[in-house]
Coordinates of C-alpha atoms and ligand atoms in Angstrom, one line a residue:
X36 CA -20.8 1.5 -28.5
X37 CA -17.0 1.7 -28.2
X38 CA -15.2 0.9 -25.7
X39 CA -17.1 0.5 -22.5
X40 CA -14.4 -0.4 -19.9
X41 CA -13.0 3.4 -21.0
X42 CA -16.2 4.7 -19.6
X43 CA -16.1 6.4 -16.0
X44 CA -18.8 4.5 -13.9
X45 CA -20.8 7.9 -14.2
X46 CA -21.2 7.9 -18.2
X47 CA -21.9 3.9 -18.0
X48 CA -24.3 4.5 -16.0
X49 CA -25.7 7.2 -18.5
X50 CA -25.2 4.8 -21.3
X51 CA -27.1 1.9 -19.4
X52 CA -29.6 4.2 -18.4
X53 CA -29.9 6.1 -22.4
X54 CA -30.0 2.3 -23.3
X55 CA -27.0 2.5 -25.6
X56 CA -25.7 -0.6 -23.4
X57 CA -26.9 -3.2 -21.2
X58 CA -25.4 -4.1 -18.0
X59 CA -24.3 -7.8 -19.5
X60 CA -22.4 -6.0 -22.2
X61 CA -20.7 -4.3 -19.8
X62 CA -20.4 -6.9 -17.4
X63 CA -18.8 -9.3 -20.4
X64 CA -16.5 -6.5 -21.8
X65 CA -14.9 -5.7 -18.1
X66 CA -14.5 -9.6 -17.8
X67 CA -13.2 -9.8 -21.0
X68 CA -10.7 -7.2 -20.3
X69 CA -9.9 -9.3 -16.9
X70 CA -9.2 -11.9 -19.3
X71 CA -6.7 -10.1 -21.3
X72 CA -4.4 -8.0 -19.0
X73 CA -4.7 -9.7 -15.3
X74 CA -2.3 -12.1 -16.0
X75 CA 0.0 -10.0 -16.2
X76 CA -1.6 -7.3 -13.3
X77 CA -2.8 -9.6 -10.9
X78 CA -5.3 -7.1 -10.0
X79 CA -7.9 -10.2 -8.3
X80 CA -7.3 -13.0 -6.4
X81 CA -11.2 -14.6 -7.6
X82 CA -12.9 -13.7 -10.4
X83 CA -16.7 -14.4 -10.5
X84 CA -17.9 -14.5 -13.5
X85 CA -20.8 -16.9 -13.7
X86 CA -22.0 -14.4 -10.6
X87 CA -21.1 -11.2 -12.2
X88 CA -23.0 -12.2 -15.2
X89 CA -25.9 -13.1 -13.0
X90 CA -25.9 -9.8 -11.2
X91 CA -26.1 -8.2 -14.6
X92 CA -28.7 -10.2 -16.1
X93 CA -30.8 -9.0 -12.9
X94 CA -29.9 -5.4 -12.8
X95 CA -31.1 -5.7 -16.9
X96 CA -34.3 -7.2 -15.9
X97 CA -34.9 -4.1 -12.7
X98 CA -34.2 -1.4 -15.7
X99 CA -36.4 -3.5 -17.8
X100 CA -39.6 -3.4 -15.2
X101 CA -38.8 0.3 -14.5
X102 CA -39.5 2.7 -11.5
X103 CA -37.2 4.1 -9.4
X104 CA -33.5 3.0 -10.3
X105 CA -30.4 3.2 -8.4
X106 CA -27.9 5.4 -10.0
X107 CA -25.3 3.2 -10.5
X108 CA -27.9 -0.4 -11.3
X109 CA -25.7 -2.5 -13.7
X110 CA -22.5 -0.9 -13.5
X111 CA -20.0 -3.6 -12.6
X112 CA -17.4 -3.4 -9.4
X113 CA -14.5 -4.7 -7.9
X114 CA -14.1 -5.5 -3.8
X115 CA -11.2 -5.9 -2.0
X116 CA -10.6 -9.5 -0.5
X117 CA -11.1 -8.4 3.2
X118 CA -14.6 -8.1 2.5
X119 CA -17.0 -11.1 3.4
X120 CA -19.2 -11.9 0.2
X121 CA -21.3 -14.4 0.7
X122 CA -20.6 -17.8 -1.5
X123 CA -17.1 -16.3 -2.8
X124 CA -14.2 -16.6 -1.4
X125 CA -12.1 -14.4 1.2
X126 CA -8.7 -14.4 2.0
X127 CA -8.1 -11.1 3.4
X128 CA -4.4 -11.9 1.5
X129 CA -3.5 -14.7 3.9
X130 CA -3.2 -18.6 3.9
X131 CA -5.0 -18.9 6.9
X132 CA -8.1 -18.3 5.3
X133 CA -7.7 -19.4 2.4
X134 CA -10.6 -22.2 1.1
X135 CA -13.1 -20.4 3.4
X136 CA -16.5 -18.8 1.8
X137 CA -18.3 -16.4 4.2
X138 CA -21.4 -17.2 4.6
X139 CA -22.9 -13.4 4.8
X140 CA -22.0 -10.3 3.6
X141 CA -20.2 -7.4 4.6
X142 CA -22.6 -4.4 5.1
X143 CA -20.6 -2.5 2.3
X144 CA -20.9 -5.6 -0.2
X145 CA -24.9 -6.2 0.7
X146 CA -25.3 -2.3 -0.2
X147 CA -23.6 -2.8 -3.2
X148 CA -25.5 -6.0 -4.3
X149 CA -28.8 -3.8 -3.1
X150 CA -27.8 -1.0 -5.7
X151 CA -27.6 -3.7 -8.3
X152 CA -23.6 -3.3 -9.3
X153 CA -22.5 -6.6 -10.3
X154 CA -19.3 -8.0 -8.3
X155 CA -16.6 -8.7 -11.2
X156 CA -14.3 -10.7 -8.4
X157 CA -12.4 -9.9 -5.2
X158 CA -8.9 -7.9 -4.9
X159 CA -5.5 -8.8 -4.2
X160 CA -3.7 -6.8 -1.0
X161 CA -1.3 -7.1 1.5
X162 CA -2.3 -10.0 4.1
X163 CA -4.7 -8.4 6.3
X164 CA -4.0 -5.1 4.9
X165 CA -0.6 -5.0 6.2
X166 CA 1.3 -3.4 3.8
X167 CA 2.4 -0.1 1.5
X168 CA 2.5 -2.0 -1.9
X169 CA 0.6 -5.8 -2.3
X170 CA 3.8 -7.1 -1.9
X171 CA 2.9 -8.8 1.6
X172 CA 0.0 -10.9 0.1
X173 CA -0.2 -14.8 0.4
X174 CA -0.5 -15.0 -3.4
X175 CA 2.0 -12.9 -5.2
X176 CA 1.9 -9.0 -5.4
X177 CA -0.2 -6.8 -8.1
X178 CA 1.6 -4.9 -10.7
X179 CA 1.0 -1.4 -11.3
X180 CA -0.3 -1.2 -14.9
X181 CA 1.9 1.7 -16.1
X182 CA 5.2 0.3 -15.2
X183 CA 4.5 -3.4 -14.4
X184 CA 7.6 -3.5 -12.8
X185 CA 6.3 -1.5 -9.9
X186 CA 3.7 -1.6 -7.0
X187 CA 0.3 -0.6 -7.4
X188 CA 0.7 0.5 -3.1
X189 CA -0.7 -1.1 -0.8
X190 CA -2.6 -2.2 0.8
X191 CA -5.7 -1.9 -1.4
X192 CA -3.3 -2.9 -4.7
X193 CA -5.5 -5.0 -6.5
X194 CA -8.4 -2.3 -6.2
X195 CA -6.3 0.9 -7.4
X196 CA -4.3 -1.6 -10.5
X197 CA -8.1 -3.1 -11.3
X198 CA -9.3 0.3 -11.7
X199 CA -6.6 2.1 -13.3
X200 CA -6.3 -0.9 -15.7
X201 CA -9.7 -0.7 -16.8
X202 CA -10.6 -4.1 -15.6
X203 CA -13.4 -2.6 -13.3
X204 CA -14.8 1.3 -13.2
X205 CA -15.6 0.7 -9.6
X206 CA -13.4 -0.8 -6.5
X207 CA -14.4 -0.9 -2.9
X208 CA -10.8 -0.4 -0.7
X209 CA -10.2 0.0 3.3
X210 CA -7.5 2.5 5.0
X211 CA -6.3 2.5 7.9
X212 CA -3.5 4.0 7.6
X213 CA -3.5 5.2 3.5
X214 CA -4.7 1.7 1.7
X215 CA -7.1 3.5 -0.5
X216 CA -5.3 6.7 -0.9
X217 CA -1.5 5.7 -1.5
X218 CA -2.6 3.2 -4.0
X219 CA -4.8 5.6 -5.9
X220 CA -1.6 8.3 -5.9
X221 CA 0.8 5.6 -7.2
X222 CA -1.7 4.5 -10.0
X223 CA -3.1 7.9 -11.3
X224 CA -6.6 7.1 -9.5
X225 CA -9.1 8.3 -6.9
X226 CA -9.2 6.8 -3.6
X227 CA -11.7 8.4 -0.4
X228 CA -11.2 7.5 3.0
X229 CA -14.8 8.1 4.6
X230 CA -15.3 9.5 8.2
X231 CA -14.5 7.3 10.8
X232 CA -18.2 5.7 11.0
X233 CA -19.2 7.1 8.1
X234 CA -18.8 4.1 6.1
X235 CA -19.9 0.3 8.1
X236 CA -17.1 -1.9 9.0
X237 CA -19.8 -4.9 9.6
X238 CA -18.0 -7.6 7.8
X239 CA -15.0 -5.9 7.1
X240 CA -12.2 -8.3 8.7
X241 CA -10.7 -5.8 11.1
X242 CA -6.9 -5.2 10.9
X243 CA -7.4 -2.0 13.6
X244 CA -10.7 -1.4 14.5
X245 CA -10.7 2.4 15.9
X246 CA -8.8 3.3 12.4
X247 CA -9.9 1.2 9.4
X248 CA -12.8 2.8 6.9
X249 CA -14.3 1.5 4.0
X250 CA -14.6 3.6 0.7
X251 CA -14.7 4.2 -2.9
X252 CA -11.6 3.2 -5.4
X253 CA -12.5 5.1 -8.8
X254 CA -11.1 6.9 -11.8
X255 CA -13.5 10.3 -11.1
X256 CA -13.9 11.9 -8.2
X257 CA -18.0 11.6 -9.2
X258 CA -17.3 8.2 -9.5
X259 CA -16.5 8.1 -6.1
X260 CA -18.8 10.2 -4.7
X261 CA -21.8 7.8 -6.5
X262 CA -20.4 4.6 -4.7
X263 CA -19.5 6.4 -1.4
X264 CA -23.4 7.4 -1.7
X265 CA -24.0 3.9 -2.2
X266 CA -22.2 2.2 0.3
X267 CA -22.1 5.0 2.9
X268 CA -24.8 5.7 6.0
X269 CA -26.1 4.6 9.7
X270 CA -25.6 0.9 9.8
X271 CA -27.0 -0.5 13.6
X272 CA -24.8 -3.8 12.9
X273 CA -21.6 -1.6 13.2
X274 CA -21.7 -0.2 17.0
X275 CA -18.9 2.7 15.7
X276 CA -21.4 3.6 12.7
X277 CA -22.7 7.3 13.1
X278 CA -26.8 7.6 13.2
X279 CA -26.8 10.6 11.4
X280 CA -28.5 12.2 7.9
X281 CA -25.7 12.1 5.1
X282 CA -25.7 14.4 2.3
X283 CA -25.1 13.7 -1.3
X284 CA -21.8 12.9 -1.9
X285 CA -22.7 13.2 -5.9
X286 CA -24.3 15.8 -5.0
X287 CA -20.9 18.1 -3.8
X288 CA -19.2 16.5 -6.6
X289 CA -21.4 17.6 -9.4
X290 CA -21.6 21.0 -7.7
X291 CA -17.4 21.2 -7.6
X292 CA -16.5 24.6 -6.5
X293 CA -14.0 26.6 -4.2
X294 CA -15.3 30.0 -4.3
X295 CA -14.3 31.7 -0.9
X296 CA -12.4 28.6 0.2
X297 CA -9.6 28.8 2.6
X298 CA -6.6 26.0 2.0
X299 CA -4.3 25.2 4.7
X300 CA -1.0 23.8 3.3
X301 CA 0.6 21.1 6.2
X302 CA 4.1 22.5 6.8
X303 CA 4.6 18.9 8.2
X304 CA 3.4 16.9 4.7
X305 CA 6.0 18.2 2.5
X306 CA 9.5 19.3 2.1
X307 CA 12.2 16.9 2.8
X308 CA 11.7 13.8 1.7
X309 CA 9.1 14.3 -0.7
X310 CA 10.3 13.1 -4.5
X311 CA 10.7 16.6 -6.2
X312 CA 8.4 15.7 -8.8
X313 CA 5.7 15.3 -6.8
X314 CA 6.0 18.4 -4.9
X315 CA 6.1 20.2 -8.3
X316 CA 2.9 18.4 -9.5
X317 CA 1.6 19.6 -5.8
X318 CA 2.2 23.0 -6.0
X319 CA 0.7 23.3 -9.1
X320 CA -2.5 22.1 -8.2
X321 CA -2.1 24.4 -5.5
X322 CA -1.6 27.3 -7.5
X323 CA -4.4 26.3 -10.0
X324 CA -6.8 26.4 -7.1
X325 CA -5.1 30.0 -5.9
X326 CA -6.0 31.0 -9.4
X327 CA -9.5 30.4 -9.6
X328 CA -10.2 32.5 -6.0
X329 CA -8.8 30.3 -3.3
X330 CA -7.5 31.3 -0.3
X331 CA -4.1 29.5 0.4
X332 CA -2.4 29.6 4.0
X333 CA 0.2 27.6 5.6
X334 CA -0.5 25.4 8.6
X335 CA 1.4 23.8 11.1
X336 CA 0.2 20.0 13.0
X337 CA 3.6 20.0 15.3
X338 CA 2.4 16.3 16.4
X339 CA 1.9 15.1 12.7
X340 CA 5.9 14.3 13.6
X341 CA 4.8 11.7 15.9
X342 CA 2.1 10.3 13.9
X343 CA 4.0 7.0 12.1
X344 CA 5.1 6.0 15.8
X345 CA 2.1 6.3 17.6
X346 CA 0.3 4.3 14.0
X347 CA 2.8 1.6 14.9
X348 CA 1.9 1.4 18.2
X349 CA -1.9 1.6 18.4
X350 CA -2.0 -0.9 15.0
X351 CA -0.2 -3.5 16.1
X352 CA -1.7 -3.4 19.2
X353 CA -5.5 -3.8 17.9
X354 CA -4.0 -6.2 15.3
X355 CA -3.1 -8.3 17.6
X356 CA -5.9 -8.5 19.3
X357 CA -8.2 -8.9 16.5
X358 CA -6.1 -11.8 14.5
X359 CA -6.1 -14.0 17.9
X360 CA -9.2 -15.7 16.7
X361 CA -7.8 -17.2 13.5
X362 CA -6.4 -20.1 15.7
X363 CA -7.6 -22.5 12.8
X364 CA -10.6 -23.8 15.2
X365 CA -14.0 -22.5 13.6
X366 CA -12.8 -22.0 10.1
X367 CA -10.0 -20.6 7.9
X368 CA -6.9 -23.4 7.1
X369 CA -5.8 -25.7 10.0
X370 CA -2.3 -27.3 9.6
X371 CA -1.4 -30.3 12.1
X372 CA 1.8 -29.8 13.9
X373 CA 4.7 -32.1 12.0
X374 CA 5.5 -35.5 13.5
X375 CA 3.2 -34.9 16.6
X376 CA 0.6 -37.9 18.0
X377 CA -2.6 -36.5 19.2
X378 CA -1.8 -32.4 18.9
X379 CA -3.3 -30.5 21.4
X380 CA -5.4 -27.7 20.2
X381 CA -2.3 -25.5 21.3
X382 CA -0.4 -27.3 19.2
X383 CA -2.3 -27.3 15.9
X384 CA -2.7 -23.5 16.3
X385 CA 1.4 -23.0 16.7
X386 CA 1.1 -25.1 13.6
X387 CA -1.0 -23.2 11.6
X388 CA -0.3 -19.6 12.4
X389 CA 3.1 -20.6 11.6
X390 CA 2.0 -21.7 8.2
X391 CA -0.8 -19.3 8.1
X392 CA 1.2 -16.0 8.4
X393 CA 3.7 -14.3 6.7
X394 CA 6.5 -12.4 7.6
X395 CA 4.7 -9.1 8.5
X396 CA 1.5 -10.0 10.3
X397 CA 3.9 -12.1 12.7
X398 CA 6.4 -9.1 12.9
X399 CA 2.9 -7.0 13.9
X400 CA 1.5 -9.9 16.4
X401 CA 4.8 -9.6 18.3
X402 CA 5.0 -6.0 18.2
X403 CA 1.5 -5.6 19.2
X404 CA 1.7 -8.5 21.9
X405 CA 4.9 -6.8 23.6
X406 CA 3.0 -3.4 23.4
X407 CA 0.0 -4.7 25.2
X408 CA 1.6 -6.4 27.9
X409 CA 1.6 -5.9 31.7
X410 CA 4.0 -3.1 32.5
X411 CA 4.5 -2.2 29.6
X412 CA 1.0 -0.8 28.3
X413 CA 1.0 2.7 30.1
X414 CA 4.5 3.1 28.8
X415 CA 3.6 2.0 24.6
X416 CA 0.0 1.5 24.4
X417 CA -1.6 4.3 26.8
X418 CA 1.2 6.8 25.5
X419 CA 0.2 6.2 21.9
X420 CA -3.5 6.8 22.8
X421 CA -2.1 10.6 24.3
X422 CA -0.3 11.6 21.8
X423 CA -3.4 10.4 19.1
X424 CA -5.5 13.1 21.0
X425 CA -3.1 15.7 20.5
X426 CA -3.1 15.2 16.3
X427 CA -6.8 15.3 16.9
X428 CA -5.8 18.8 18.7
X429 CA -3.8 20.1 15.7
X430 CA -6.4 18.6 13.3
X431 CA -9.0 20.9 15.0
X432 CA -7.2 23.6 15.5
X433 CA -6.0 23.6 11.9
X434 CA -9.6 23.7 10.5
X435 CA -10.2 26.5 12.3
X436 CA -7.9 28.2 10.2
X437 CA -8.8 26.2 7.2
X438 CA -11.9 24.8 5.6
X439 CA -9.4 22.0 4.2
X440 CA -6.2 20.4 4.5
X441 CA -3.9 19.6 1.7
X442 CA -0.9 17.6 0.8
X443 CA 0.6 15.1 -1.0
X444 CA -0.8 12.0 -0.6
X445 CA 2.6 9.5 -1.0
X446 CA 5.8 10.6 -0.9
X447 CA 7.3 9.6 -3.8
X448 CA 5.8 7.9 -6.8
X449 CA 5.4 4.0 -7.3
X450 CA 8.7 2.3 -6.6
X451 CA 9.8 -0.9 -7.6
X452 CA 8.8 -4.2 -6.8
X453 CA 11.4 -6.0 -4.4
X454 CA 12.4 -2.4 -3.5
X455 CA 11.4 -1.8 0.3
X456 CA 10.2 -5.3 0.7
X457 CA 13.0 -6.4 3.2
X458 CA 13.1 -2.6 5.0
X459 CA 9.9 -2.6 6.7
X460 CA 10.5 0.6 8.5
X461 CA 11.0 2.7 4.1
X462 CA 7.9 0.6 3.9
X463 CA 6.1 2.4 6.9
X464 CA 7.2 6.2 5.7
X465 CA 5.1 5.4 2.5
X466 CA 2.2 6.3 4.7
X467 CA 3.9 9.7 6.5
X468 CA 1.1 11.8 5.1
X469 CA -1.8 9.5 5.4
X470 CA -1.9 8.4 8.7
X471 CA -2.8 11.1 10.5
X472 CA -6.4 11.3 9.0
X473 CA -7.2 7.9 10.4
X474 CA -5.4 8.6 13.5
X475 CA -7.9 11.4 13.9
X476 CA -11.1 10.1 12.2
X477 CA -10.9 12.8 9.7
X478 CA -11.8 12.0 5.8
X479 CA -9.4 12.3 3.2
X480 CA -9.5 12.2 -0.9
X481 CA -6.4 11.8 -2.9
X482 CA -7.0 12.6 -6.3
X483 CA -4.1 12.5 -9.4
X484 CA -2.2 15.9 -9.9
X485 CA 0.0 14.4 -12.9
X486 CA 2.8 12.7 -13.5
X487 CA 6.4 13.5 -12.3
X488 CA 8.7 14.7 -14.6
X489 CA 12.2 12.8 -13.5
X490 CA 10.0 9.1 -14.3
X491 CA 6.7 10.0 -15.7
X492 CA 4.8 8.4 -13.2
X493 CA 1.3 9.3 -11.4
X494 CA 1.4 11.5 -8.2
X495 CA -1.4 12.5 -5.5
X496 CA -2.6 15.1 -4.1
X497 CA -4.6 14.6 -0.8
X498 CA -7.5 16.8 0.7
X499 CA -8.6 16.6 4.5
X500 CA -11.9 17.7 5.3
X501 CA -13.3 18.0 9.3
X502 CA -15.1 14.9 10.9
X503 CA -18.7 14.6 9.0
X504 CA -17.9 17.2 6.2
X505 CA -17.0 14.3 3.2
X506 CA -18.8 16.1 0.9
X507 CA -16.5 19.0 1.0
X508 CA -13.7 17.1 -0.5
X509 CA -15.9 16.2 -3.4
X510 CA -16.8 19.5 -3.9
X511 CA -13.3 20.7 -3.9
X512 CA -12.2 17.3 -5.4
X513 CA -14.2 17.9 -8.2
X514 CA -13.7 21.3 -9.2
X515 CA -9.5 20.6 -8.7
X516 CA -9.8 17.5 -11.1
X517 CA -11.6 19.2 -13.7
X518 CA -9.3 22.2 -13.6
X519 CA -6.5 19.4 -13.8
X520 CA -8.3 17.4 -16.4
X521 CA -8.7 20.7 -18.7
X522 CA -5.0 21.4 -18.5
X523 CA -4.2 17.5 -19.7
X524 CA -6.6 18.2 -22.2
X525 CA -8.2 14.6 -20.9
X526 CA -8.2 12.4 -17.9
X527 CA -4.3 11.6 -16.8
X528 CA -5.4 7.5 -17.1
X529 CA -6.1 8.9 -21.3
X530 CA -2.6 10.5 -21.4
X531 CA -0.5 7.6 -20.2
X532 CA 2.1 7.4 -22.4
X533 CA 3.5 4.4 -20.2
X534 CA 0.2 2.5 -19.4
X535 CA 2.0 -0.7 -20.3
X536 CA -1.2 -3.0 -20.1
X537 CA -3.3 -3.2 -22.9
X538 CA -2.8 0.5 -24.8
Ligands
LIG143 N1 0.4 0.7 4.8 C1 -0.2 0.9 6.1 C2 0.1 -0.3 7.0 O1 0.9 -1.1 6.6 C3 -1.7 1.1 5.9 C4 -2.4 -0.1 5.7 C5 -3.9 0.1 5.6 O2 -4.3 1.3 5.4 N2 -4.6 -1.0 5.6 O3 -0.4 -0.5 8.0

């Protein structure tokens, strides 16, 4: 067998399955490759291999006994560090928790152990998923594997660079604001933000609870659709987690088609400010779906406008609230105040927040603190909350114009590290076009459309489905990428001239 880390998770699975490989072969070979090119990625923060090696061994043993198999049994996978895993470390990016080993699972990580996908090691991000680029975490940023010199996005970085690097098929991510989607435009890979419920959050450490989602980091919009199927459904130990009968995701994907489909271009996700590479590589995809029967039509989401202001005021303020209890009490890293007898407990939490944090969750505490308090919510907090119904409003009202919503995903392509990292407001508009899905709830797929011409570098184009309908962007995911894979003449990661790790 060549290869194997080349595969999509789709065809190792096939191969596994055909018996042409055995899930420790894989398992090895993605390690292996872990070996090679992370030092100079930085793609995880823990690598397990002793467990992933386990995990394989097993998933060999279940295809050995037979029955009924999990699609995906053996193929390895990548999870982002702000999942709990049991026995392995998780930071969530920050000092203040590092040394601490969960003792249970997330509800996405238990799935995914269920399915038998062996768990490679956890991914690098911006500390508690603050962040447009990896550069915010504790422990250094990623590096995006075709320019090393640039960010991978952020928050989910280590996911989308693991992925596109070939270090791992598979990567679980969280958005709340674009951390799966931004990543995979910057990095040439496919990133799906679930419906809001869609996906548990149980054991997810919350940044902002009514907006974060779990969901599939992947090189093939099958890929994805196999691990949202995997990790998706009614979970009772998330109270936000919809009771309701899923379809296939892999389904839609395998079925990819846009016959009779009406598009709705956002006027407000485009235009100024958009690189003019990727607007070309967007209204090409555009076109290529106008071609092969689509129906294309321009929509307007007035309130889009406001969306990054009310995000910064509704994030902060859940942030806020939900970092309070790492106060170094229960667990995570306590720091004793310097040159102090007998610290209160006061004074050993000053002491290790101010060690524990960076820069940006303390910038967030304070804005999300101020925005919170007495006399001040109705004015901040309360307002944000309004004006969040009314992009619901134009959401709705747009889909009754359009089965889907497109744009592109990022605004420009990946920039470079130490770029925006002291301008936290050009770090903000790297999410302009994302936000507004989890503002609303609403799932969203950004899938590669090519690389811009002026630096050669990946670019995404983003679909929005209505509440509950994911499968419709894997059925129009799908049929878009293969047209797009057909005029590459292979998938973009294949044609990357300027992968710089490991080609
Ligand atoms: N970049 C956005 C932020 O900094 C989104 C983060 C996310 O989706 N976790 O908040």
């Amino acid at each position: 067998m060549s290869d194997v880390t080349r595969l999509s998770a789709a065809a190792l699975a096939s191969a596994l399955a055909d018996g042409d490989v055995t899930s420790l072969q894989a398992t090895q070979a993605h390690l292996d490759r872990i070996g090679a090119v992370d030092g100079a990625v930085h793609a995880f923060l823990h690598v397990d291999a002793d467990g992933a090696l386990a995990q394989a061994s097993a998933a060999d043993e279940r295809r050995a006994a037979g029955g009924e198999l999990p699609e995906l049994l053996g193929v390895p996978i990548a999870v982002k560090d702000i999942a709990t895993t049991k026995g392995l470390p998780t930071t969530a990016g920050s000092r203040i928790l590092e040394g601490w080993v969960p003792p249970y699972d997330a509800t996405v990580v238990a799935r995914v152990r269920a399915a038998g996908l062996p768990i490679l090691g956890k991914t690098n991000m911006d500390e508690f998923a603050m962040g447009s680029s990896t550069e915010h975490s504790a422990f250094g940023p990623s590096h995006n594997p075709w320019d090393l010199d640039r960010i991978p996005g952020g928050s989910g970085g280590g996911s989308s660079a693991a992925v596109s690097a070939f270090e791992a098929p598979l990567a679980i991510g969280t958005d709340t604001g674009g951390s799966i989607r931004q990543p995979g435009a910057v990095t040439g890979t496919v990133g799906v933000k679930p419906t809001y419920g869609g996906v548990s959050r149980y054991g997810l450490i919350a940044l902002a609870s009514s907006l974060d989602q779990a969901g599939p980091v992947t090189r093939t919009v099958l890929d994805a659709a196999l691990l949202h199927d995997v990790i998706g459904g009614h979970d009772p130990l998330d109270s936000t987690s919809i009771d309701t009968q899923w379809p296939s995701m892999a389904a839609a994907a395998r079925a990819g088609d846009i016959s009779r489909l009406r598009i709705g271009v956002v006027k407000e996700l485009g235009g100024e400010g958009y690189q003019t590479g990727v607007r070309t590589r967007f209204e090409e995809s555009v076109q290529l779906l106008v071609d092969a029967g689509a129906e294309v039509i321009e929509v307007s989401c007035p309130h889009f406008e406001l969306a990054l202001a009310t995000y910064y005021l509704i994030l902060p303020s859940e942030a806020s609230s939900n970092l309070a209890k790492f106060d170094a009490m229960r667990y995570g890293r306590r720091v004793a105040p310097d040159g102090v007898r007998d610290p209160s407990a006061e004074q050993v939490m000053a002491a290790s927040r101010k060690a524990g944090f960076g820069d940006e969750v303390k910038r967030r505490i304070i804005l999300g603190t101020f925005a919170l308090s007495s006399g001040y919510y109705d004015a901040y907090y309360g307002q944000a909350q309004k004006v969040r119904t009314l992009i619901s409003r134009d959401f709705a009202s747009a889909f009754e114009q359009a089965d889907v919503l497109v744009s592109p995903t990022a605004p420009t392509t990946a920039f470079r590290i130490g770029e925006k990292i002291d301008d936290p407001l050009a770090m903000y508009l790297n999410d302009i076009a994302t936000i507004p899905a989890n503002l609303a709830g609403v799932p969203g797929m950004s899938l590669p459309s090519g690389l811009a011409d002026e630096d050669g570098l990946p670019t995404g184009f983003q679909i929005l489905a209505p509440p509950l309908e994911d499968a419709r962007l894997y059925r129009v995911g799908a049929a878009l990428e293969a047209m797009l894979v057909d005029r590459w003449g292979g998938p973009l990661l294949d044609q990357a001239p300027r992968l710089e790790v490991g080609l």
